[in-house]
Amino acid sequence: MNKVQTYSLFTDFDIDLFKAGKHFRLYEKLGAHLIEVDGVKGVYFAVWAPSARTVSVVGDFNYWIQGEHPLQVRWDSSGIWEGFIPGIEQGTTYKYKIQSNNGGIITEKADPFAFYCEKPPHTASVIWDLDYKWKDKKWMETRKEHNDLDKPYSVYEVHLGSWKRHGEENRFLTYLEYAEDLVNYVKETGFTHVEFMPVMEYPYDPSWGYQLVGYFAPTSRFGNPQDFMVLVDKLHQAGIGVILDWVPSHFPEDAHGLGFFDGSNLFEHPDRRKGYHPDWKSLVFNYGRNEVRSFLISNALFWLHHYHIDGLRVDAVASMLYLDYSREEGEWEPNEFGGRENLDTISFLKDFNEAVYSNYDGVQTIAEESTSFPMVSRPTFNGGLGFGMKWMMGWMHDTLEYFQKETVYRKYHQNDLTFSMTYTYTENFMLPLSHDEVVYGKRSIAGRMPGDEWQKFANLRLLYGYMFTHPGTKLLFMGSEFGQSAEWDFQNSLDWHLLQYPFHNGIKKTITKLNKLYKTEPALHEKQFSPEGFEWINYSDHENAVMSYIRKGNDPKDNLIIVLNFTQVVRENYRIGITRPGKLIEIFNSDDADFGGSGVKNDKNVFVENNPYDGKEYSAILTLPPLSAVVYKIDDTKL
């Protein structure tokens, strides 16, 4: 095997950007790149290791012998080691053997910029190119029309290791199998987007992918990088957007990972009060170090560029924002102004969002942020963090708490539901019923519903009816769309056999209808982040446990009337206020017999009366089905 030759992909400008924390295409420079130099094919290697005394590439091509292929450190104090090794081909496994200046410590590390990794439990990086001929031109040219904040955004959250498994051997599906089965299913049920829990390479299955070591590599559990591109491509061709969970908040201490990379605290903050996460027993990035900022933002843009990803949901933002997160008194140090906010994180997140939105049109960033930190989803030029959306954790907690109550007690707790409207428009909120809500003894969403079997499923249909008519975008974890009974188990497939039972199949039909309603009714999405898009009819009928409201679009003729009955009592002759004359047309009823409901409905002709009520000029008398969400439109064409 030929020895290392001097070669560089870096310009002086690249180094300046890197040192300034402003190089957002580092994946084109650092890592391992198949190139040709003077007519000779091979691989250019470059790795950042400023505390290293020596760095050599080891792999199956040199029997993993240290020193056989040493890299050279650049003269510019960037800490980058590089070199060209002729003859190495795609599929070659390798690592970096690093001897540190700090006491001669030797580490053997996977490449932080590797495009592909060995299948766990093996830990080497793999030489790979990212060549692929995309077929999603139509989607990419029009995706802004799908992803804007005034468009329907119904997200199906998927864990690739457990959505479906194959046969008695319980093996994973491949990316290519998902490109058929998952794409067809999502298209059938009508979700607009899929969100994948982390697909970046991770060593430990029980982490669900949230402890990353290969930030630039889709996990090899399900196939190679091009196979994952096929999955994204097929989703796009079916008109479905793709969101990835992204984890810039922490990383594991695995020996081959980023931790103590060159014998120093390179990626992690050197102060354990800022550099160690006590909940997850993991390391925290040093957001104040410019080179780390370049690494992270480059990683975000890498997925948008090479994999055509349409959005990034940023995990655990709250843990990044607060210096005292999960820390007791004395375990954290205030910022320079005496506060608990991590100023480096705030600056980093603003830079990240500005980089995403300035470089890629028609994408969104979404923050999983569980506190009242202000202006998370407001533009940076207005003082915000710059995210497109934020998870509405308060809505999720209050709603599930309410729905778990027996119906006889609900009249005492209606404020649990109405409270969300006091702060709904402070952020661009996404309503999440995510994976975190169906594990660790919390039970499945269906399993939380009270009552007998009929009531449980009626409550679940009502919950989804409420969710889809509440302002904000939507996210539902896999299995919840057919009423999975058991908690989520990452080691096994969803319980697809349940779809043979009418109640479970009815939940799937309900979600399919709600997704269609959300997409086709402008009032449910055009003003979903504006107070102009919502008006109460009556939120104070605690005694009957009934709520009613109006959702509004740009055209008043598109307005919808929603009536929710949170008990199993059929409410006859129930009067609600109406804003204009006409005839009420029922367009959705969660109690429909086709969904597994009792089939209670109003006559086809429910005329609006010239009789003021609920502070409105008109009113109508309805029959409210048990445990139901009913949606009406006003037909005034014959007036």
XYZ file of C-alpha atoms in Angstrom:
639
model
C 0.000 0.000 0.000
C 1.355 3.416 -0.943
C 2.349 5.863 1.761
C 0.679 9.131 2.641
C 1.203 12.014 0.222
C 0.999 15.684 1.105
C -2.289 17.129 -0.130
C -4.965 19.547 1.065
C -8.532 20.479 0.200
C -8.374 23.498 2.506
C -7.799 27.071 1.421
C -6.732 29.849 3.756
C -10.300 31.150 3.579
C -11.622 27.751 4.723
C -9.335 27.883 7.755
C -10.401 31.423 8.609
C -14.079 30.442 8.446
C -13.458 27.325 10.512
C -11.685 29.241 13.248
C -14.425 31.893 13.236
C -17.213 29.326 13.646
C -18.629 30.257 10.240
C -17.617 27.313 8.018
C -20.878 25.538 7.332
C -19.640 23.123 4.634
C -16.936 21.377 6.648
C -18.135 17.992 5.404
C -16.609 18.918 2.027
C -13.179 19.279 3.632
C -12.862 17.231 6.829
C -13.404 13.479 6.797
C -12.465 10.957 4.116
C -12.989 11.844 0.454
C -12.539 9.653 -2.602
C -10.541 11.801 -5.034
C -7.969 11.565 -7.796
C -4.576 13.271 -7.487
C -2.302 13.432 -10.565
C -4.253 10.623 -12.174
C -4.062 8.391 -9.092
C -7.230 7.411 -7.229
C -7.292 7.250 -3.474
C -8.639 8.946 -0.351
C -7.902 12.331 1.167
C -8.150 12.273 4.971
C -8.499 15.303 7.233
C -9.262 15.366 10.943
C -9.312 18.118 13.573
C -7.075 17.137 16.509
C -5.209 20.194 17.830
C -3.916 18.437 20.965
C -2.414 15.529 19.009
C 1.295 14.750 18.823
C 0.743 12.243 16.011
C -2.265 11.119 13.951
C -2.269 8.105 11.677
C -4.956 6.357 9.659
C -5.428 2.713 10.584
C -7.707 0.245 8.883
C -8.153 -3.059 7.173
C -5.833 -1.783 4.401
C -2.803 -1.669 6.773
C -3.786 -4.293 9.348
C -4.656 -1.506 11.839
C -0.992 -0.776 12.503
C -0.310 2.611 14.063
C 2.168 4.802 12.251
C 1.993 3.060 8.880
C 0.036 5.967 7.365
C 0.699 9.129 9.389
C -1.073 12.396 8.580
C 0.657 15.771 8.637
C -0.490 18.672 10.775
C -1.123 21.947 8.969
C 1.216 24.877 9.561
C -1.591 27.356 10.310
C -2.386 26.322 13.919
C -5.820 25.098 12.853
C -5.149 21.700 14.454
C -6.089 19.897 11.237
C -4.145 16.792 10.215
C -4.371 15.694 6.579
C -2.945 13.639 3.748
C -3.724 11.620 0.618
C -3.393 7.831 0.596
C -3.396 6.314 -2.927
C -5.137 3.069 -3.705
C -7.809 3.053 -0.987
C -11.275 2.281 -2.340
C -14.895 2.594 -1.313
C -15.876 0.158 1.423
C -12.535 0.328 3.232
C -12.871 0.478 7.030
C -10.698 2.854 9.029
C -10.178 4.894 12.201
C -7.788 7.558 13.415
C -5.059 6.549 15.868
C -4.239 9.669 17.854
C -1.345 10.146 20.263
C -1.962 13.171 22.429
C 0.406 15.850 23.642
C -1.338 15.469 26.994
C 0.783 12.761 28.581
C 1.023 10.635 25.460
C -2.565 9.382 25.721
C -3.525 7.279 22.686
C -7.088 7.206 21.389
C -8.526 5.270 18.465
C -11.460 7.185 17.040
C -14.086 6.806 14.365
C -14.105 9.665 11.870
C -16.436 12.456 13.096
C -17.208 13.248 9.431
C -17.595 9.680 8.136
C -20.427 9.251 5.633
C -20.903 5.596 6.559
C -20.107 3.392 9.555
C -19.810 -0.281 10.281
C -22.953 -1.923 11.531
C -23.053 -1.879 15.349
C -21.619 -3.327 17.520
C -18.649 -2.766 15.176
C -17.344 0.779 15.383
C -15.087 1.585 12.422
C -15.811 4.215 9.795
C -16.266 3.187 6.165
C -15.013 4.992 3.056
C -18.086 5.931 1.030
C -19.240 8.395 -1.578
C -22.633 10.076 -1.680
C -23.344 9.816 -5.401
C -27.049 9.424 -6.125
C -29.402 10.454 -8.907
C -32.404 12.075 -7.258
C -35.879 11.814 -8.773
C -37.663 14.317 -6.527
C -37.227 17.440 -8.656
C -40.929 18.277 -8.565
C -41.016 18.120 -4.768
C -37.850 20.171 -4.304
C -39.108 22.876 -6.662
C -42.467 23.131 -4.888
C -41.756 22.094 -1.301
C -42.149 25.643 -0.016
C -45.828 25.231 -0.906
C -45.939 22.190 1.406
C -43.769 23.495 4.243
C -44.874 27.087 4.781
C -46.373 27.956 8.140
C -49.817 28.489 6.610
C -49.883 24.970 5.162
C -51.100 21.711 6.749
C -48.324 20.042 8.724
C -49.406 16.643 10.025
C -46.343 14.683 11.137
C -46.047 10.917 11.600
C -43.187 10.221 14.028
C -41.334 6.994 13.252
C -38.681 4.898 14.980
C -37.156 2.907 12.140
C -36.114 0.020 14.346
C -39.629 -0.827 15.508
C -42.263 0.471 13.081
C -42.395 -2.955 11.537
C -40.116 -5.960 11.784
C -39.833 -8.974 9.550
C -40.798 -12.544 10.332
C -40.082 -14.772 13.283
C -36.454 -13.642 13.321
C -37.738 -10.155 14.222
C -35.217 -8.534 11.900
C -35.159 -4.847 11.001
C -36.717 -3.726 7.761
C -34.232 -2.141 5.378
C -34.399 1.419 4.091
C -35.478 -0.044 0.755
C -38.306 -2.021 2.356
C -39.391 1.106 4.184
C -39.377 2.898 0.835
C -42.274 0.636 -0.131
C -44.159 -0.241 3.055
C -43.852 3.029 4.984
C -44.361 5.296 1.988
C -47.555 3.487 0.993
C -48.870 3.542 4.553
C -48.197 7.235 5.148
C -49.770 8.095 1.823
C -52.827 5.985 2.689
C -53.323 7.580 6.107
C -52.789 11.088 4.786
C -49.954 12.458 6.902
C -48.108 15.324 5.226
C -44.694 14.629 6.781
C -42.691 11.828 8.352
C -40.348 12.583 11.232
C -37.632 10.026 11.804
C -36.215 9.628 15.274
C -32.425 9.969 14.876
C -31.086 8.086 11.877
C -27.483 9.207 12.456
C -25.231 6.342 13.565
C -25.540 5.391 17.218
C -23.965 2.493 19.141
C -26.683 1.610 21.663
C -30.183 0.508 20.633
C -31.882 1.410 23.950
C -30.892 5.059 23.386
C -33.420 5.053 20.478
C -30.781 6.929 18.475
C -30.375 9.914 20.796
C -26.737 9.065 21.707
C -24.903 9.742 18.440
C -21.385 8.919 17.321
C -21.712 9.216 13.530
C -23.278 12.614 12.954
C -22.821 12.487 9.167
C -23.778 8.833 8.601
C -27.246 7.279 8.421
C -27.172 4.184 10.594
C -26.001 1.071 8.792
C -28.595 -1.030 10.656
C -30.979 -0.573 7.739
C -28.668 -0.185 4.739
C -26.173 2.188 3.158
C -26.436 5.954 2.557
C -27.882 5.572 -0.935
C -30.563 3.245 0.449
C -31.631 5.982 2.866
C -31.640 8.449 -0.036
C -34.063 6.130 -1.849
C -36.400 6.225 1.151
C -36.361 10.045 1.252
C -36.722 10.188 -2.520
C -39.761 7.882 -2.515
C -41.416 9.897 0.245
C -40.905 13.075 -1.754
C -42.263 11.483 -4.912
C -45.363 10.598 -2.906
C -45.719 14.233 -1.804
C -44.549 13.575 1.769
C -42.010 15.779 3.556
C -39.167 14.386 5.671
C -38.077 15.723 9.070
C -35.088 14.381 10.992
C -34.544 14.466 14.729
C -31.239 16.251 15.269
C -29.285 16.010 18.523
C -26.814 18.877 19.081
C -27.464 18.759 22.826
C -25.206 15.914 23.972
C -23.212 12.866 22.864
C -22.054 9.616 24.520
C -18.674 8.857 26.057
C -18.127 5.730 23.916
C -14.413 5.185 23.353
C -14.646 5.511 19.555
C -16.820 8.647 19.648
C -16.284 12.386 20.024
C -15.496 12.382 23.732
C -11.898 13.196 24.750
C -11.183 12.951 21.038
C -7.525 13.950 20.867
C -6.737 13.415 24.522
C -8.405 16.709 25.392
C -11.914 18.085 25.810
C -12.175 18.881 22.126
C -15.902 18.766 21.383
C -17.214 18.794 24.962
C -17.037 21.722 27.373
C -14.032 21.245 29.687
C -15.996 22.376 32.766
C -18.097 19.367 33.840
C -20.728 21.773 35.127
C -21.324 22.691 31.495
C -19.866 19.683 29.709
C -21.644 16.735 31.337
C -25.336 15.878 31.324
C -26.350 14.178 34.592
C -29.656 12.793 33.281
C -28.263 11.028 30.238
C -24.721 10.398 31.518
C -23.400 12.023 28.375
C -21.184 14.897 27.278
C -22.356 18.367 26.273
C -20.931 20.274 23.323
C -18.845 23.375 23.950
C -21.091 25.881 22.163
C -18.644 28.707 22.816
C -15.881 27.058 20.796
C -15.988 28.287 17.202
C -14.754 25.075 15.626
C -17.500 23.090 17.415
C -20.115 25.527 16.118
C -18.777 24.980 12.599
C -19.008 21.213 13.127
C -22.614 21.304 14.348
C -24.011 23.778 11.836
C -22.187 21.976 9.019
C -23.871 18.805 10.193
C -27.330 20.362 10.087
C -26.804 21.722 6.590
C -25.274 18.423 5.438
C -28.584 16.601 5.878
C -30.509 19.347 4.128
C -28.057 19.324 1.232
C -27.083 15.717 0.615
C -30.297 14.035 1.765
C -32.879 16.658 0.694
C -34.290 16.796 4.221
C -37.184 19.249 4.684
C -36.915 19.978 8.379
C -34.908 19.396 11.548
C -36.555 18.824 14.909
C -33.940 19.836 17.463
C -33.934 17.584 20.511
C -33.696 18.695 24.150
C -33.400 22.427 23.530
C -34.305 23.218 27.147
C -31.299 21.240 28.379
C -29.101 23.398 26.163
C -30.586 26.747 27.165
C -30.275 26.528 30.952
C -27.049 26.199 32.901
C -28.940 24.737 35.875
C -30.888 22.144 33.864
C -31.100 18.973 36.029
C -28.457 20.422 38.349
C -28.693 21.148 42.062
C -27.488 24.317 43.739
C -23.712 24.457 43.637
C -23.550 22.208 40.546
C -23.779 25.077 38.067
C -22.286 28.498 37.565
C -24.349 31.570 36.557
C -23.593 33.419 33.342
C -21.703 36.715 33.319
C -24.904 38.598 34.108
C -25.826 36.328 37.025
C -28.545 34.489 35.119
C -29.193 30.810 34.437
C -29.306 31.083 30.651
C -26.458 29.603 28.620
C -25.436 32.581 26.501
C -23.209 30.474 24.235
C -26.147 28.192 23.442
C -28.443 31.106 22.662
C -25.866 32.535 20.261
C -25.280 29.115 18.681
C -28.990 28.402 18.117
C -29.468 31.785 16.463
C -26.504 31.117 14.148
C -27.856 27.643 13.377
C -31.319 28.889 12.442
C -29.973 31.780 10.398
C -27.725 29.380 8.478
C -30.574 26.959 7.782
C -33.107 29.521 6.621
C -30.644 31.596 4.594
C -29.267 28.582 2.726
C -32.364 26.439 2.140
C -35.750 27.638 0.999
C -38.874 25.821 2.090
C -37.456 24.060 5.169
C -38.406 24.321 8.851
C -36.630 23.922 12.162
C -38.663 22.742 15.142
C -37.621 23.062 18.774
C -38.426 20.480 21.410
C -38.396 23.070 24.180
C -40.428 22.424 27.322
C -40.083 25.679 29.242
C -41.417 29.209 28.903
C -38.209 30.511 27.357
C -39.455 33.449 25.257
C -39.550 33.821 21.482
C -38.207 30.397 20.572
C -40.070 30.466 17.247
C -39.588 34.134 16.489
C -37.037 35.541 13.996
C -33.570 36.362 15.232
C -33.894 39.921 13.885
C -36.728 40.377 16.387
C -34.700 38.931 19.251
C -35.963 35.360 18.910
C -34.042 32.084 18.618
C -35.177 31.748 15.007
C -36.959 28.363 15.005
C -39.925 27.880 12.696
C -41.976 25.989 15.285
C -41.870 24.838 18.894
C -43.439 21.776 20.496
C -46.433 22.728 22.672
C -45.566 20.598 25.682
C -48.014 22.397 27.968
C -50.925 21.518 25.676
C -49.803 17.894 25.592
C -49.521 17.524 29.364
C -52.798 19.335 30.130
C -54.736 17.502 27.439
C -53.600 14.019 28.446
C -54.204 14.843 32.102
C -57.766 15.893 31.271
C -58.575 12.915 29.051
C -57.388 10.426 31.680
C -60.127 11.621 34.024
C -63.420 9.757 34.276
C -66.044 11.722 32.407
C -68.089 12.415 35.527
C -65.241 14.568 36.888
C -64.401 16.435 33.711
C -66.743 19.340 34.394
C -64.437 20.358 37.240
C -61.348 20.452 35.024
C -62.401 22.108 31.775
C -59.865 24.862 32.388
C -57.168 22.249 31.679
C -58.273 22.450 28.061
C -59.194 26.087 27.700
C -55.951 27.299 29.308
C -53.924 26.530 26.185
C -55.721 29.283 24.275
C -54.286 31.906 26.636
C -50.788 31.327 25.228
C -51.337 29.530 21.906
C -50.147 32.464 19.836
C -47.027 33.279 21.841
C -45.150 30.791 19.630
C -45.684 28.850 16.409
C -46.733 25.709 18.218
C -46.754 22.089 17.077
C -49.071 19.823 19.097
C -47.078 16.657 19.903
C -48.253 13.258 21.064
C -44.764 11.831 20.762
C -42.759 8.726 21.665
C -41.987 10.151 25.118
C -45.668 9.851 26.036
C -45.977 6.096 25.429
C -43.055 4.662 27.446
C -41.808 4.155 30.991
C -45.166 3.228 32.487
C -47.114 6.133 31.007
C -49.147 3.655 28.913
C -50.094 4.103 25.286
C -52.318 7.023 24.297
C -55.226 4.593 23.895
C -54.345 2.937 27.200
C -54.798 6.225 29.068
C -58.413 6.633 28.026
C -61.004 5.861 30.760
C -64.186 3.797 30.618
C -65.178 0.533 28.990
C -63.844 -0.491 25.596
C -66.356 1.574 23.630
C -65.707 4.650 25.756
C -61.915 4.267 25.498
C -62.027 4.379 21.730
C -64.668 7.109 21.659
C -62.432 9.172 23.938
C -59.466 8.552 21.660
C -61.413 9.672 18.583
C -62.562 12.740 20.512
C -58.979 13.508 21.571
C -57.797 13.386 17.972
C -60.751 15.486 16.823
C -59.828 18.097 19.416
C -56.132 17.943 18.464
C -56.736 18.398 14.737
C -59.117 21.325 15.223
C -56.944 23.100 17.809
C -54.644 25.784 16.354
C -51.128 24.587 15.537
C -49.470 21.846 13.525
C -49.730 18.191 14.580
C -47.412 15.307 15.460
C -48.478 11.753 16.250
C -46.173 8.898 17.201
C -46.455 5.682 15.218
C -49.048 3.211 16.487
C -51.157 5.941 18.016
C -52.959 6.286 14.682
C -54.583 2.873 15.150
C -54.882 2.819 18.928
C -51.864 0.703 19.859
C -52.856 -0.860 23.195
C -49.437 -1.582 24.677
C -46.642 0.834 25.396
C -44.064 1.305 22.666
C -41.326 -1.342 22.691
C -38.276 -0.316 20.645
C -37.238 -3.977 20.329
C -40.378 -5.155 18.562
C -42.787 -4.249 15.805
C -45.964 -2.291 16.353
C -49.015 -4.493 16.957
C -50.266 -4.413 13.382
C -52.578 -7.359 14.020
C -54.860 -4.978 15.957
C -56.107 -3.515 12.685
C -58.287 -6.591 12.205
C -60.467 -5.346 15.072
C -63.151 -2.756 14.245
C -62.320 -0.303 17.048
C -58.632 -0.125 16.113
C -59.388 0.068 12.415
C -61.880 2.798 13.274
C -59.127 4.880 14.857
C -57.071 4.563 11.691
C -60.086 5.657 9.636
C -60.588 8.600 11.999
C -56.993 9.786 11.601
C -57.207 9.344 7.827
C -60.341 11.494 7.728
C -58.835 14.120 10.043
C -55.696 14.339 7.920
C -57.848 14.874 4.849
C -59.907 17.487 6.680
C -56.778 19.306 7.858
C -55.388 19.402 4.325
C -58.573 20.344 2.471
C -60.160 22.832 4.878
C -58.252 26.147 4.741
C -59.689 27.234 8.110
C -57.635 24.523 9.826
C -54.255 25.668 8.517
C -54.241 29.090 6.848
C -54.220 30.995 10.153
C -53.077 28.245 12.497
C -50.501 30.573 14.096
C -52.624 33.706 14.143
C -55.241 34.787 16.716
C -57.356 35.796 13.725
C -57.814 32.081 13.021
C -59.758 31.227 16.186
C -62.878 32.424 17.987
C -64.608 30.920 21.001
C -68.319 30.207 20.857
C -68.556 28.857 24.403
C -65.726 27.690 26.650
C -67.584 27.931 29.964
C -70.200 25.167 29.767
C -68.467 23.178 32.491
C -71.674 21.537 33.690
C -72.230 19.721 30.401
C -68.472 19.420 29.668
C -69.003 20.911 26.204
C -66.762 23.328 24.289
C -67.440 25.062 20.981
C -65.327 27.326 18.805
C -64.762 28.621 15.290
C -61.690 28.052 13.132
C -61.178 30.684 10.451
C -59.406 30.869 7.117
C -58.674 33.768 4.813
C -62.181 33.534 3.324
C -64.993 33.714 5.932
C -66.949 31.202 3.863
C -64.330 28.601 4.797
C -64.937 29.021 8.548
C -65.627 25.866 10.546
C -67.691 25.330 13.689
C -66.368 22.728 16.133
C -68.415 21.280 18.985
C -66.837 18.910 21.517
C -68.830 16.779 23.970
C -66.505 15.351 26.632
C -69.047 12.993 28.265
C -70.900 9.906 27.065
C -74.247 11.667 27.525
C -76.070 12.529 24.297
C -76.947 16.241 24.492
C -80.227 16.894 22.688
C -81.571 20.341 21.881
C -78.194 21.889 22.604
C -78.068 25.485 21.400
C -74.847 27.182 20.261
C -74.210 30.662 18.921
C -73.572 31.141 15.193
C -72.066 34.188 13.491
C -74.072 34.167 10.227
C -77.234 32.646 8.744
C -77.435 29.520 6.639
C -77.586 25.750 7.046
C -75.105 23.685 9.067
C -73.406 20.903 7.103
C -71.692 18.204 9.135
C -68.292 17.418 7.588
C -66.761 15.346 10.396
C -68.238 13.378 13.278
C -65.972 11.250 15.474
C -69.055 9.257 16.541
C -69.610 8.034 12.989
C -70.516 4.337 12.943
C -67.786 3.748 10.344
C -65.248 4.809 12.971
C -66.730 2.513 15.617
C -69.014 5.175 17.064
C -72.697 4.988 17.966
C -73.769 6.828 14.825
C -75.605 9.693 16.541
C -75.910 12.631 14.183
C -78.121 15.578 13.316
C -80.664 15.773 10.547
C -79.202 16.825 7.238
C -80.923 20.184 7.529
C -79.921 22.114 10.631
C -80.947 25.679 9.948
C -79.428 28.660 11.685
C -82.049 30.644 13.584
C -82.273 34.411 13.895
C -81.959 34.000 17.655
C -78.893 35.500 19.410
C -76.966 33.184 21.736
C -73.462 32.855 23.208
C -72.870 36.489 22.278
C -73.449 35.714 18.589
C -76.130 37.158 16.349
C -77.584 33.764 15.404
C -77.850 30.276 16.856
C -78.666 26.671 16.033
C -80.001 23.707 17.973
C -77.920 20.537 17.754
C -77.833 16.978 18.990
C -74.377 16.298 20.400
C -73.205 12.687 20.025
C -71.557 11.030 23.041
C -67.824 11.607 23.524
C -67.619 13.353 20.207
C -65.912 15.985 18.111
C -68.189 17.312 15.356
C -67.187 19.804 12.669
C -69.695 21.880 10.677
C -69.593 24.295 7.777
C -72.246 26.925 7.075
C -73.973 26.659 3.702
C -75.545 29.991 2.803
C -75.840 29.437 -0.939
C -79.664 29.456 -0.964
C -80.147 32.569 1.148
